[in-house]
PDB file of C-alpha atoms and ligand atoms in Angstrom:
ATOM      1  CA  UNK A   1     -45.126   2.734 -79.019  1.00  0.00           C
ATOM      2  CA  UNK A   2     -43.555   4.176 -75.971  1.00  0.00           C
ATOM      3  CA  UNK A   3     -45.304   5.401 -72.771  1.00  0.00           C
ATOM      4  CA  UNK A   4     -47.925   8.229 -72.429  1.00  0.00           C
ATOM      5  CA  UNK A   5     -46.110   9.730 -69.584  1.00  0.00           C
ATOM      6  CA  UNK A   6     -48.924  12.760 -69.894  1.00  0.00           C
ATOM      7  CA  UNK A   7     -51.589  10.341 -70.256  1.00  0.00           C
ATOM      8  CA  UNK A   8     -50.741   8.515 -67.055  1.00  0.00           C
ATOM      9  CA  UNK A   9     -50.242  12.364 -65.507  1.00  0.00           C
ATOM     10  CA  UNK A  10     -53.614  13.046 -66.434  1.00  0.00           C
ATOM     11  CA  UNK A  11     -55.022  10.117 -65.011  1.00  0.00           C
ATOM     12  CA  UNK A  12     -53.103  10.520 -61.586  1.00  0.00           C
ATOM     13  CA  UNK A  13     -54.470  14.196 -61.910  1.00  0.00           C
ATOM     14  CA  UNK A  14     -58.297  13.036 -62.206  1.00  0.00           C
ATOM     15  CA  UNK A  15     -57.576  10.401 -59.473  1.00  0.00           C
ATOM     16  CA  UNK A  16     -56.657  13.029 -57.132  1.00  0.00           C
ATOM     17  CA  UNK A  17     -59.291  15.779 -58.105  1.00  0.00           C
ATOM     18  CA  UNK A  18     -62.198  13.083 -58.044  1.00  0.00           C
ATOM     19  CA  UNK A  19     -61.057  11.810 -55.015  1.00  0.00           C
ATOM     20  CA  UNK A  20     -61.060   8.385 -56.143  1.00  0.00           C
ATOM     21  CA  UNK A  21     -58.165   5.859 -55.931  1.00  0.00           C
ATOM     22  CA  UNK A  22     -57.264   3.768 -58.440  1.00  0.00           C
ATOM     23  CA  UNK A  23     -55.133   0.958 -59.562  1.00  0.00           C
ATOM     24  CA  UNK A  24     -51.280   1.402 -59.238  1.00  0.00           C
ATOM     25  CA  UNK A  25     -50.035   2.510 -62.974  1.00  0.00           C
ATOM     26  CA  UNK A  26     -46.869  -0.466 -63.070  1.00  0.00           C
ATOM     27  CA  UNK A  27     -49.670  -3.198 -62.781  1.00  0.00           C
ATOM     28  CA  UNK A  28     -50.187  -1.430 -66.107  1.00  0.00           C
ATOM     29  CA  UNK A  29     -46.944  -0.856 -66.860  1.00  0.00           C
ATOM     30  CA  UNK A  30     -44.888  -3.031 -65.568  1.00  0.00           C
ATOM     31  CA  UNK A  31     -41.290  -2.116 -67.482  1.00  0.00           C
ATOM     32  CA  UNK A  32     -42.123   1.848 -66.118  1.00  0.00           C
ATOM     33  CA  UNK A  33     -38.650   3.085 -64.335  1.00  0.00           C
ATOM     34  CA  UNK A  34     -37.885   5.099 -61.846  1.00  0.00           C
ATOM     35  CA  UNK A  35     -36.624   7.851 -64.347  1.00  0.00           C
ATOM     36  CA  UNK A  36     -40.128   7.148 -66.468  1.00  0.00           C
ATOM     37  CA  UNK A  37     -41.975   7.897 -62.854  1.00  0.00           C
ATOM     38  CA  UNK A  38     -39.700  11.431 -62.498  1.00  0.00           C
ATOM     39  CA  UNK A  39     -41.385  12.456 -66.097  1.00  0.00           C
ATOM     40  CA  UNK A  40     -44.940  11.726 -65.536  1.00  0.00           C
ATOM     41  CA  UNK A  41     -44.532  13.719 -62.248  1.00  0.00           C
ATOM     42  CA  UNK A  42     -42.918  16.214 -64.101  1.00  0.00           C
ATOM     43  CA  UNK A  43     -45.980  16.118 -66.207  1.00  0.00           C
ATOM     44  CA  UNK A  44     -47.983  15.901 -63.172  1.00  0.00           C
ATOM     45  CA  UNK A  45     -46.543  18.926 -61.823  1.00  0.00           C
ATOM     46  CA  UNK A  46     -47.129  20.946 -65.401  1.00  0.00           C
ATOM     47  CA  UNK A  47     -50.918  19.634 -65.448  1.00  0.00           C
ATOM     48  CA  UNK A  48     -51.319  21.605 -61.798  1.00  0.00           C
ATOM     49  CA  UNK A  49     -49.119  24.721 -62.871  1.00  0.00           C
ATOM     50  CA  UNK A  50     -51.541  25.166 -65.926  1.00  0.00           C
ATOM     51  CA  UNK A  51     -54.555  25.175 -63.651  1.00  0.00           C
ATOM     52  CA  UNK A  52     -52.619  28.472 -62.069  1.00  0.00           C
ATOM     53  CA  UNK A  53     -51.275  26.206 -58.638  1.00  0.00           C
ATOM     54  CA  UNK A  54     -47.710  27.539 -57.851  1.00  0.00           C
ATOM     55  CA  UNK A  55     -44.889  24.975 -56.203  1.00  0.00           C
ATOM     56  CA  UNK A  56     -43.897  26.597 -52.945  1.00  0.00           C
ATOM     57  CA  UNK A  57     -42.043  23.685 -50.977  1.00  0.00           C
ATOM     58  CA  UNK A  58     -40.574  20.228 -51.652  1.00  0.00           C
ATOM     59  CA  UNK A  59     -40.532  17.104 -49.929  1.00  0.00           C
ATOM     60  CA  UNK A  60     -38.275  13.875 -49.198  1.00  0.00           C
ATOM     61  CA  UNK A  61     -40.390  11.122 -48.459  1.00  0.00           C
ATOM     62  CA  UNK A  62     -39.109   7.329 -47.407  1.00  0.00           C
ATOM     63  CA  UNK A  63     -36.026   8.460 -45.461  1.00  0.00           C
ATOM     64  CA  UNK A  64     -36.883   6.692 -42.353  1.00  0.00           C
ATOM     65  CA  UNK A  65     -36.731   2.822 -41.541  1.00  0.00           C
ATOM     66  CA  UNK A  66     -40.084   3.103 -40.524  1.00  0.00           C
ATOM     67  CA  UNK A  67     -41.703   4.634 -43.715  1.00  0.00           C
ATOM     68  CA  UNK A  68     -39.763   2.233 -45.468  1.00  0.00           C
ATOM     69  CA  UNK A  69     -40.994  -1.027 -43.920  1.00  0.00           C
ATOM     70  CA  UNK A  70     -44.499   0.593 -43.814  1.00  0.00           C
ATOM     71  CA  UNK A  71     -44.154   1.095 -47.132  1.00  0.00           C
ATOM     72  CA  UNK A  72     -42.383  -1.800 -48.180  1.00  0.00           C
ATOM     73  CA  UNK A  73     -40.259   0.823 -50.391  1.00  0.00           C
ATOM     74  CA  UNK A  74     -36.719   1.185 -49.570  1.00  0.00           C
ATOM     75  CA  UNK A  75     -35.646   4.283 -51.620  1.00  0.00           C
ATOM     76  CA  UNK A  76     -36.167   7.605 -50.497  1.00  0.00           C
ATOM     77  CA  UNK A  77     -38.020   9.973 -52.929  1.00  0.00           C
ATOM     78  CA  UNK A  78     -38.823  13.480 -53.550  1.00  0.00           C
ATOM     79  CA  UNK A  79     -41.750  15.441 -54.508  1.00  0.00           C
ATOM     80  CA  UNK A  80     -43.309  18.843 -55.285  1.00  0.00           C
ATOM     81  CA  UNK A  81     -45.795  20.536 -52.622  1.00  0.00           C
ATOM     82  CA  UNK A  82     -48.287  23.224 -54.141  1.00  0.00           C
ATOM     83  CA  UNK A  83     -49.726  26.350 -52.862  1.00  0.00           C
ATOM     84  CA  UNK A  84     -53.205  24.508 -52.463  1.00  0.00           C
ATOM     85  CA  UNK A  85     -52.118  21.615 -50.265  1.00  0.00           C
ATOM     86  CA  UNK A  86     -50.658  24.292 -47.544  1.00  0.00           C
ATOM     87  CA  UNK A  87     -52.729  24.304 -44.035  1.00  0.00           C
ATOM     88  CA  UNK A  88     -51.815  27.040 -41.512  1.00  0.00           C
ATOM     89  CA  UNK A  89     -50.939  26.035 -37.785  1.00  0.00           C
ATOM     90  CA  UNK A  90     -53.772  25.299 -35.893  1.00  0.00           C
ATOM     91  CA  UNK A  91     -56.193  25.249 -38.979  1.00  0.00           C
ATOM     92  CA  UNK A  92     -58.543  22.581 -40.521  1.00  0.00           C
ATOM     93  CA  UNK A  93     -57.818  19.465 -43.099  1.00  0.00           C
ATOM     94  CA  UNK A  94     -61.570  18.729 -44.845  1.00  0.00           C
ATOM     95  CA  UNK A  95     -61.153  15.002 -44.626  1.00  0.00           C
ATOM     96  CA  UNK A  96     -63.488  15.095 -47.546  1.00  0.00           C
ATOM     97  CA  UNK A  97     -61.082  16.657 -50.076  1.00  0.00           C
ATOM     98  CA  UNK A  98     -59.000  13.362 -49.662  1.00  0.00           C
ATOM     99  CA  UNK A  99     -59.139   9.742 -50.301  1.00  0.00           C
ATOM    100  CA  UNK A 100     -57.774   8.135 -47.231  1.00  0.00           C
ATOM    101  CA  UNK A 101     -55.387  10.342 -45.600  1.00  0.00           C
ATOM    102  CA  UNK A 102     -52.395   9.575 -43.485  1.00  0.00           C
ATOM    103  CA  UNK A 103     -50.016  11.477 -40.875  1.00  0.00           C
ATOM    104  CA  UNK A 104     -46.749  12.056 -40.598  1.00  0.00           C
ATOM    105  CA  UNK A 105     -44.458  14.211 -38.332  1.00  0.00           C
ATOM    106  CA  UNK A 106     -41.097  15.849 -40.042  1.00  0.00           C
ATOM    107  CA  UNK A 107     -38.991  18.601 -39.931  1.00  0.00           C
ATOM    108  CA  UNK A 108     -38.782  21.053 -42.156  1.00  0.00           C
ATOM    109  CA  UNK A 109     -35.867  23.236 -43.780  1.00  0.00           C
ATOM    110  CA  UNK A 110     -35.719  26.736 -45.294  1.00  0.00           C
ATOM    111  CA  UNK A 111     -32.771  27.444 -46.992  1.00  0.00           C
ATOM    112  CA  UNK A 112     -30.682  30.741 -46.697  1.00  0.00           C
ATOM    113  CA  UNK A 113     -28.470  29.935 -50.100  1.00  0.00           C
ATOM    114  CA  UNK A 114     -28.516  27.601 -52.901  1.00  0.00           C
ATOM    115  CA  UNK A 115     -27.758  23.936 -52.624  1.00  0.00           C
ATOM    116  CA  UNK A 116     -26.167  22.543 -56.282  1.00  0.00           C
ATOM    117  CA  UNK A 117     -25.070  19.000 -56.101  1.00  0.00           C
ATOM    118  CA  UNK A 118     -24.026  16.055 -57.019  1.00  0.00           C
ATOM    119  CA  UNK A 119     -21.454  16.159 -53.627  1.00  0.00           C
ATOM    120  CA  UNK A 120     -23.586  18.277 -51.445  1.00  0.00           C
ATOM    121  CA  UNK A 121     -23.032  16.897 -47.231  1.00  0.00           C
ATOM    122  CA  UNK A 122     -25.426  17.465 -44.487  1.00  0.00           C
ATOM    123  CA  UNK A 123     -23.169  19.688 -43.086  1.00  0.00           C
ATOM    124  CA  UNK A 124     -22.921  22.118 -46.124  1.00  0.00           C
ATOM    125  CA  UNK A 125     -26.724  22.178 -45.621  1.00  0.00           C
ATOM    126  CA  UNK A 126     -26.695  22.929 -42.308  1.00  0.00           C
ATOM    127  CA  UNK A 127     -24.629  26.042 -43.050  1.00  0.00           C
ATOM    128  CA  UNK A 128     -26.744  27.096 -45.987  1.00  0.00           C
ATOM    129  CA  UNK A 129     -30.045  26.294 -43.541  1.00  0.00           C
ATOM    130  CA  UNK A 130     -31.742  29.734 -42.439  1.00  0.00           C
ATOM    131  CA  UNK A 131     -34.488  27.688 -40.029  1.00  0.00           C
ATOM    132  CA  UNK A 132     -36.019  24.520 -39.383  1.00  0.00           C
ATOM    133  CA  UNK A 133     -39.473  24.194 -38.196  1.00  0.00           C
ATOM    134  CA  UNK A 134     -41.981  21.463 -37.255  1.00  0.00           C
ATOM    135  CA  UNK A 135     -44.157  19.848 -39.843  1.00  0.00           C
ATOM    136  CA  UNK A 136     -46.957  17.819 -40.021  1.00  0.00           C
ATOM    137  CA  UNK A 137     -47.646  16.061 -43.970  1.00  0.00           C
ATOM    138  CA  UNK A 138     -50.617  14.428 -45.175  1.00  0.00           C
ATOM    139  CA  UNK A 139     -50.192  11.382 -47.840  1.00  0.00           C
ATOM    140  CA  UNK A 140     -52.932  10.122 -49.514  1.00  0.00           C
ATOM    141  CA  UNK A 141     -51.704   7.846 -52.136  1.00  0.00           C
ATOM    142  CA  UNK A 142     -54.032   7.710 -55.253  1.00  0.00           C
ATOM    143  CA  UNK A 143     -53.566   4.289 -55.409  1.00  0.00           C
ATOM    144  CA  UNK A 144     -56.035   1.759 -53.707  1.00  0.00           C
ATOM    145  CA  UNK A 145     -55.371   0.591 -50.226  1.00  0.00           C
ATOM    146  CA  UNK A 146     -52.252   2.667 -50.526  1.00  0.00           C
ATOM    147  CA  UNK A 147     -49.809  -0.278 -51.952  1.00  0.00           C
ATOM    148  CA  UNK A 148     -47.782   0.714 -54.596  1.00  0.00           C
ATOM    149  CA  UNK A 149     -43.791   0.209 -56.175  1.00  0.00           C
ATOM    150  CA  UNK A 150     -41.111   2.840 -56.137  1.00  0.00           C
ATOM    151  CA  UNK A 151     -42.383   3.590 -59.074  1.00  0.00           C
ATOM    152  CA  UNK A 152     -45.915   4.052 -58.706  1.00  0.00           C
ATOM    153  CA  UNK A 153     -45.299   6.616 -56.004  1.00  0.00           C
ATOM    154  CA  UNK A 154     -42.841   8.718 -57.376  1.00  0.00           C
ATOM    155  CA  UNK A 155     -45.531   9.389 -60.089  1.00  0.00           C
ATOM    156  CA  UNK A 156     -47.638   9.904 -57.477  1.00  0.00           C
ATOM    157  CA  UNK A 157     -45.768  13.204 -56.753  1.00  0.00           C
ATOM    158  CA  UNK A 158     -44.837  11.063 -53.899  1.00  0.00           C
ATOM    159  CA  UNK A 159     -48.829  10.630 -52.179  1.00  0.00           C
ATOM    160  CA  UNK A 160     -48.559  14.615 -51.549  1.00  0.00           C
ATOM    161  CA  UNK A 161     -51.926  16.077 -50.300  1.00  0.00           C
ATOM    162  CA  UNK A 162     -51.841  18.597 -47.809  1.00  0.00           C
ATOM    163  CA  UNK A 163     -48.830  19.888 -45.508  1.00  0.00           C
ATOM    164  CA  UNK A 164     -48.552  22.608 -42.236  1.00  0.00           C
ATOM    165  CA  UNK A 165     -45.614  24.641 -40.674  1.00  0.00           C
ATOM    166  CA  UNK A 166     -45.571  25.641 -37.474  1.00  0.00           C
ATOM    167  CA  UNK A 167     -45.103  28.949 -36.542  1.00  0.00           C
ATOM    168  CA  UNK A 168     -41.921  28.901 -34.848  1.00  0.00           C
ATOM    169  CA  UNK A 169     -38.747  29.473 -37.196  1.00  0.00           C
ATOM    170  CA  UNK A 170     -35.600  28.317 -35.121  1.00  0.00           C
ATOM    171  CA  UNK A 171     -31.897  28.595 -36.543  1.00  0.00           C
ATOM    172  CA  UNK A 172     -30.163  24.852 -36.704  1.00  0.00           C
ATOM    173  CA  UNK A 173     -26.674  26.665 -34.815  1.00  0.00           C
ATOM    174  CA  UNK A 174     -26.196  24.964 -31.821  1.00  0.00           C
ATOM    175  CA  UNK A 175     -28.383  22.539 -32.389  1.00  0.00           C
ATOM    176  CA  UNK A 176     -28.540  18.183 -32.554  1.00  0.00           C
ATOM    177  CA  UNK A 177     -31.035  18.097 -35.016  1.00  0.00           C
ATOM    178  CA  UNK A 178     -30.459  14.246 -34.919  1.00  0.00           C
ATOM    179  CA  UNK A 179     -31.742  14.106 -30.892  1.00  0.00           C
ATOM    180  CA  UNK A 180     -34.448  15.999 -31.653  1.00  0.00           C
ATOM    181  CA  UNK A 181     -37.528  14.014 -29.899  1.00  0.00           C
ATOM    182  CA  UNK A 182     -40.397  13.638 -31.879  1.00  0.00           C
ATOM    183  CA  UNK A 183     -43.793  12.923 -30.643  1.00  0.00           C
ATOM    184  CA  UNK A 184     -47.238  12.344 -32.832  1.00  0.00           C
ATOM    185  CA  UNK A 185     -50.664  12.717 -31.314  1.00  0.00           C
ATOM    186  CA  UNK A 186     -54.373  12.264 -32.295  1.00  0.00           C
ATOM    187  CA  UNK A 187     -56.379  13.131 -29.719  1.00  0.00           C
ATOM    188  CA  UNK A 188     -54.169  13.580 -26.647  1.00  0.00           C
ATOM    189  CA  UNK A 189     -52.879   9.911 -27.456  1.00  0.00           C
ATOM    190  CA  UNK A 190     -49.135   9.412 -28.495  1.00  0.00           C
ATOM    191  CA  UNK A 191     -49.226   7.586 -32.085  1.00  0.00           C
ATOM    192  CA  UNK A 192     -45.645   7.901 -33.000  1.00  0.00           C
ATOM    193  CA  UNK A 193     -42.456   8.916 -31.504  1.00  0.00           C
ATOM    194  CA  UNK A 194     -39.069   9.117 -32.791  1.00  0.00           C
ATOM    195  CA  UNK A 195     -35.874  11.085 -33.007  1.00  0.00           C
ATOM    196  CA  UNK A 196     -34.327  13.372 -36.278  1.00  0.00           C
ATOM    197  CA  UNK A 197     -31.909  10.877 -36.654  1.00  0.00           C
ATOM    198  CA  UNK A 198     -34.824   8.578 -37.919  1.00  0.00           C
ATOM    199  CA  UNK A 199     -34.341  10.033 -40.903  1.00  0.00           C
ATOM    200  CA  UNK A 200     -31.500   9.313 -42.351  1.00  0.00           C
ATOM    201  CA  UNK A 201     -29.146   9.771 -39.805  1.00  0.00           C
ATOM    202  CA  UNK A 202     -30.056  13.240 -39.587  1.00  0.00           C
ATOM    203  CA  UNK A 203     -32.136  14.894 -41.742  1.00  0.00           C
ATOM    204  CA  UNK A 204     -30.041  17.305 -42.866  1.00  0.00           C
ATOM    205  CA  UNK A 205     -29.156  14.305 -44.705  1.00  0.00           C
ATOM    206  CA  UNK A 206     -32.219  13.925 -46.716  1.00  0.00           C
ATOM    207  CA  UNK A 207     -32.029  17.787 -47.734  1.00  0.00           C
ATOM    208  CA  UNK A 208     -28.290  17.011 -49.043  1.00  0.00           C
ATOM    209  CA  UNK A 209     -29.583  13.870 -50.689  1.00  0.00           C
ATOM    210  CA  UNK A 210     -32.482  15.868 -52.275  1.00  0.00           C
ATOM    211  CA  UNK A 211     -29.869  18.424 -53.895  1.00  0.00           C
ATOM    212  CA  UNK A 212     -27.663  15.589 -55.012  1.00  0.00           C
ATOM    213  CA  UNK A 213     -31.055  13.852 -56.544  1.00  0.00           C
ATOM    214  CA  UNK A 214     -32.026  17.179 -58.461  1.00  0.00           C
ATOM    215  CA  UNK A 215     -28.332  17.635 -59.231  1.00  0.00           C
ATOM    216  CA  UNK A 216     -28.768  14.544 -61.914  1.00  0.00           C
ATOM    217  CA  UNK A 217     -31.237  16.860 -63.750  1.00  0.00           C
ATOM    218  CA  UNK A 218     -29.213  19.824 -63.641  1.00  0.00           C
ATOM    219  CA  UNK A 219     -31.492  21.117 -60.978  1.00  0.00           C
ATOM    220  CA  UNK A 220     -30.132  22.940 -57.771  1.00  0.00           C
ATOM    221  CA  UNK A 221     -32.193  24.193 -54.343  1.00  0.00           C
ATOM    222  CA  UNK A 222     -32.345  27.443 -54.236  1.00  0.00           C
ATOM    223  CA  UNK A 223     -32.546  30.312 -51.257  1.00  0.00           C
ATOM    224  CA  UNK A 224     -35.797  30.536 -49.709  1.00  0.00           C
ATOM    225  CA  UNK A 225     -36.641  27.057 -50.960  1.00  0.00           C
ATOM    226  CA  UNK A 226     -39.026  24.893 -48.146  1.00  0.00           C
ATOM    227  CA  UNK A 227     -37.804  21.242 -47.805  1.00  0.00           C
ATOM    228  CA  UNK A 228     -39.752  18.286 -45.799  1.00  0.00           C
ATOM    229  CA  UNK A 229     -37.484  16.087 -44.614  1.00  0.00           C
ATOM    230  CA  UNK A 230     -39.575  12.741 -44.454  1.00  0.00           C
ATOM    231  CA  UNK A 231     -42.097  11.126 -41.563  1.00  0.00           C
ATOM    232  CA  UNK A 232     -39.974  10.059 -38.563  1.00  0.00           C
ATOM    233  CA  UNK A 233     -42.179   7.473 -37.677  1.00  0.00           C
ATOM    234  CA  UNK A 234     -44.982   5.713 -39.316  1.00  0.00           C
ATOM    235  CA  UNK A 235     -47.719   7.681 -41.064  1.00  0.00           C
ATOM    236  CA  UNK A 236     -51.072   7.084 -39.218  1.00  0.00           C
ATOM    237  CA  UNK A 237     -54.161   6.784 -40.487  1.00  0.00           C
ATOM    238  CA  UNK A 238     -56.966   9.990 -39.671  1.00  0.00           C
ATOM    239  CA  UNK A 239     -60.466  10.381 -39.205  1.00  0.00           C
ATOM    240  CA  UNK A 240     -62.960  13.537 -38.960  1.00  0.00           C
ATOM    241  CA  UNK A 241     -62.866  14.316 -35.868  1.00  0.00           C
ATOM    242  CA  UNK A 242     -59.245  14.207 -34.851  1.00  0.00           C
ATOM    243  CA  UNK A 243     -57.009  16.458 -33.590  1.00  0.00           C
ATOM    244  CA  UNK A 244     -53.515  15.514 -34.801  1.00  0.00           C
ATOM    245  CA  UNK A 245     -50.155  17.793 -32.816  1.00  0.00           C
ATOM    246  CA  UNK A 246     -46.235  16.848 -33.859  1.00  0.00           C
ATOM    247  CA  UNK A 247     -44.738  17.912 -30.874  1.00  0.00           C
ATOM    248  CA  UNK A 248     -40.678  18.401 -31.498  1.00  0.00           C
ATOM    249  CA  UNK A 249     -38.219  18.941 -28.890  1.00  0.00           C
ATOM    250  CA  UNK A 250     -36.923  22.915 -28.792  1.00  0.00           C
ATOM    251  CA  UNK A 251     -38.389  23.497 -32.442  1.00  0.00           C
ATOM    252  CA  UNK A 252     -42.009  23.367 -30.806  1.00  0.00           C
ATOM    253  CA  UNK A 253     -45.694  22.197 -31.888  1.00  0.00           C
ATOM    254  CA  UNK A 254     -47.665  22.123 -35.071  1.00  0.00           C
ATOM    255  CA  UNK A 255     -51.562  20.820 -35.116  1.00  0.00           C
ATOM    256  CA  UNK A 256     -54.566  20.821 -37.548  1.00  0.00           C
ATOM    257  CA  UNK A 257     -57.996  19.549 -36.927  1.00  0.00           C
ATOM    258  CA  UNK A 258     -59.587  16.952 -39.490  1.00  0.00           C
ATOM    259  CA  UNK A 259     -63.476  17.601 -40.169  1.00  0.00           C
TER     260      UNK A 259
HETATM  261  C1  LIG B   1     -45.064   8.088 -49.804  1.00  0.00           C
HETATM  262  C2  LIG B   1     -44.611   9.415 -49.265  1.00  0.00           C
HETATM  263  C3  LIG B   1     -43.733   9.259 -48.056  1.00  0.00           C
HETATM  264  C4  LIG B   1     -42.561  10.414 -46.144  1.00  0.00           C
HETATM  265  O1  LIG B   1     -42.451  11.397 -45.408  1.00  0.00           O
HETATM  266  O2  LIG B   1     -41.910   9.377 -45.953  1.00  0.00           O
HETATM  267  C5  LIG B   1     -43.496  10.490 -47.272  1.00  0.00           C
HETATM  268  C6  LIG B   1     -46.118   7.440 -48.936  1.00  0.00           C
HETATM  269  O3  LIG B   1     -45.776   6.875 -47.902  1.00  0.00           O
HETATM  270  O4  LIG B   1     -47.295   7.457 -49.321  1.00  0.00           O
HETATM  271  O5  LIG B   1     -44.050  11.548 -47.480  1.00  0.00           O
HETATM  272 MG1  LIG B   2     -43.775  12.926 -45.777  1.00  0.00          MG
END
């Protein structure tokens, strides 16, 4: 008997729509790959699309040091963000909808032509990049106490929840996305800080990465296409109450209020 990959989808599904975390899938399955993890979010993905919830954006996640020793995963990953997990600027994440939230502060792509790897470079993205923009993602891991294995996560959909833009679309020309300064705040106070080049180098790294990932399924990135480009410093743990800004040099501010 092989795997259930929908059977584990469905139970990462009612995990997320009970709000209710449960134990990581590989202490289950401990032979699951990486490639295994790619199908059940696949299936993951199909589960949400049947309930009429549309992809519009997707996300690298573990392409900074600091994720990665938070994390204790090394790998960078990439996931699917859906029209329901999308908070305007300035609006409100219902802590209740989630099961312990986190914060992270990234910037975020939109792409002005396709991307098809497997050999795409940072700099071919940075041509086919329309804007970047701030971002602010939410993880909340379905797994308790937020542990889990390369594996696990990417399964996960990569501990996608909820995700805001900021308003102000700015073209990369001219500019060092790697010296970008990054600062995180909850309540006036700075939580995180960091630079672009946290993230890989530069995150126009991560997007080429992502196009070279999808490339292996005969996937490409296509115009229009949102990207997150991975949490530049450590996510940070939220409570009602907080106000949470990503302040990023030049590409400006993005906040939400938890209640
Ligand atoms: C996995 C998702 C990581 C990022 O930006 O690094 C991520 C997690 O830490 O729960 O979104
Ligand atoms: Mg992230």
């Amino acid at each position: 008997m092989g795997i259930d990959f929908r059977e584990i989808a469905q139970f990462l599904h009612r995990a997320e729509t009970e709000k209710r975390a449960v134990e990581r899938i590989t202490a289950r399955y401990p032979e699951l790959t990486v490639e295994d993890a790619y199908r059940i979010q696949e299936e993951l993905a199909a589960i949400k699309q049947a309930q009429g919830h549309r992809v519009i954006a997707r996300k690298m996640g573990l392409t900074s040091k600091a994720k990665m020793k938070q994390m204790n995963v090394e790998e960078p990953i990439h996931g699917l963000l859906f029209d329901y997990m999308v908070i305007e600027d300035g609006g409100v994440l219902v802590y209740d909808e989630l099961i312990h939230p986190r914060v992270e502060a990234e910037i975020a792509f939109v792409l002005g032509e396709d991307l098809e790897g497997p050999a795409v470079t940072g700099a071919q993205v940075l041509k086919a990049t329309q804007y970047v923009l701030p971002a602010i993602e939410f993880v909340d891991s379905r797994y308790e106490n937020f542990r889990f294995t390369l594996a696990d996560v990417v399964a996960d959909n990569t501990s996608s929840s909820r995700f805001v833009l900021g308003s102000k679309l700015t073209s990369p020309e001219g500019l060092d996305l790697d010296l970008i300064g990054v600062t995180l705040h909850i309540n006036g106070e700075i939580k995180g800080l960091g630079a672009g080049a946290a993230v890989l180098g530069h995150p126009a790294n991560s997007v080429a990465m992502l196009a070279n990932m999808l490339a292996r399924k005969g996937e490409r990135l296509r115009a229009g296409e949102v990207v997150l480009t991975g949490g530049i410093t450590e996510a940070i743990v939220v409570e009602p109450g907080d106000v949470v800004t990503a302040k990023l040099d030049q590409l400006g501010d993005v906040s939400v209020v938890v209640k």
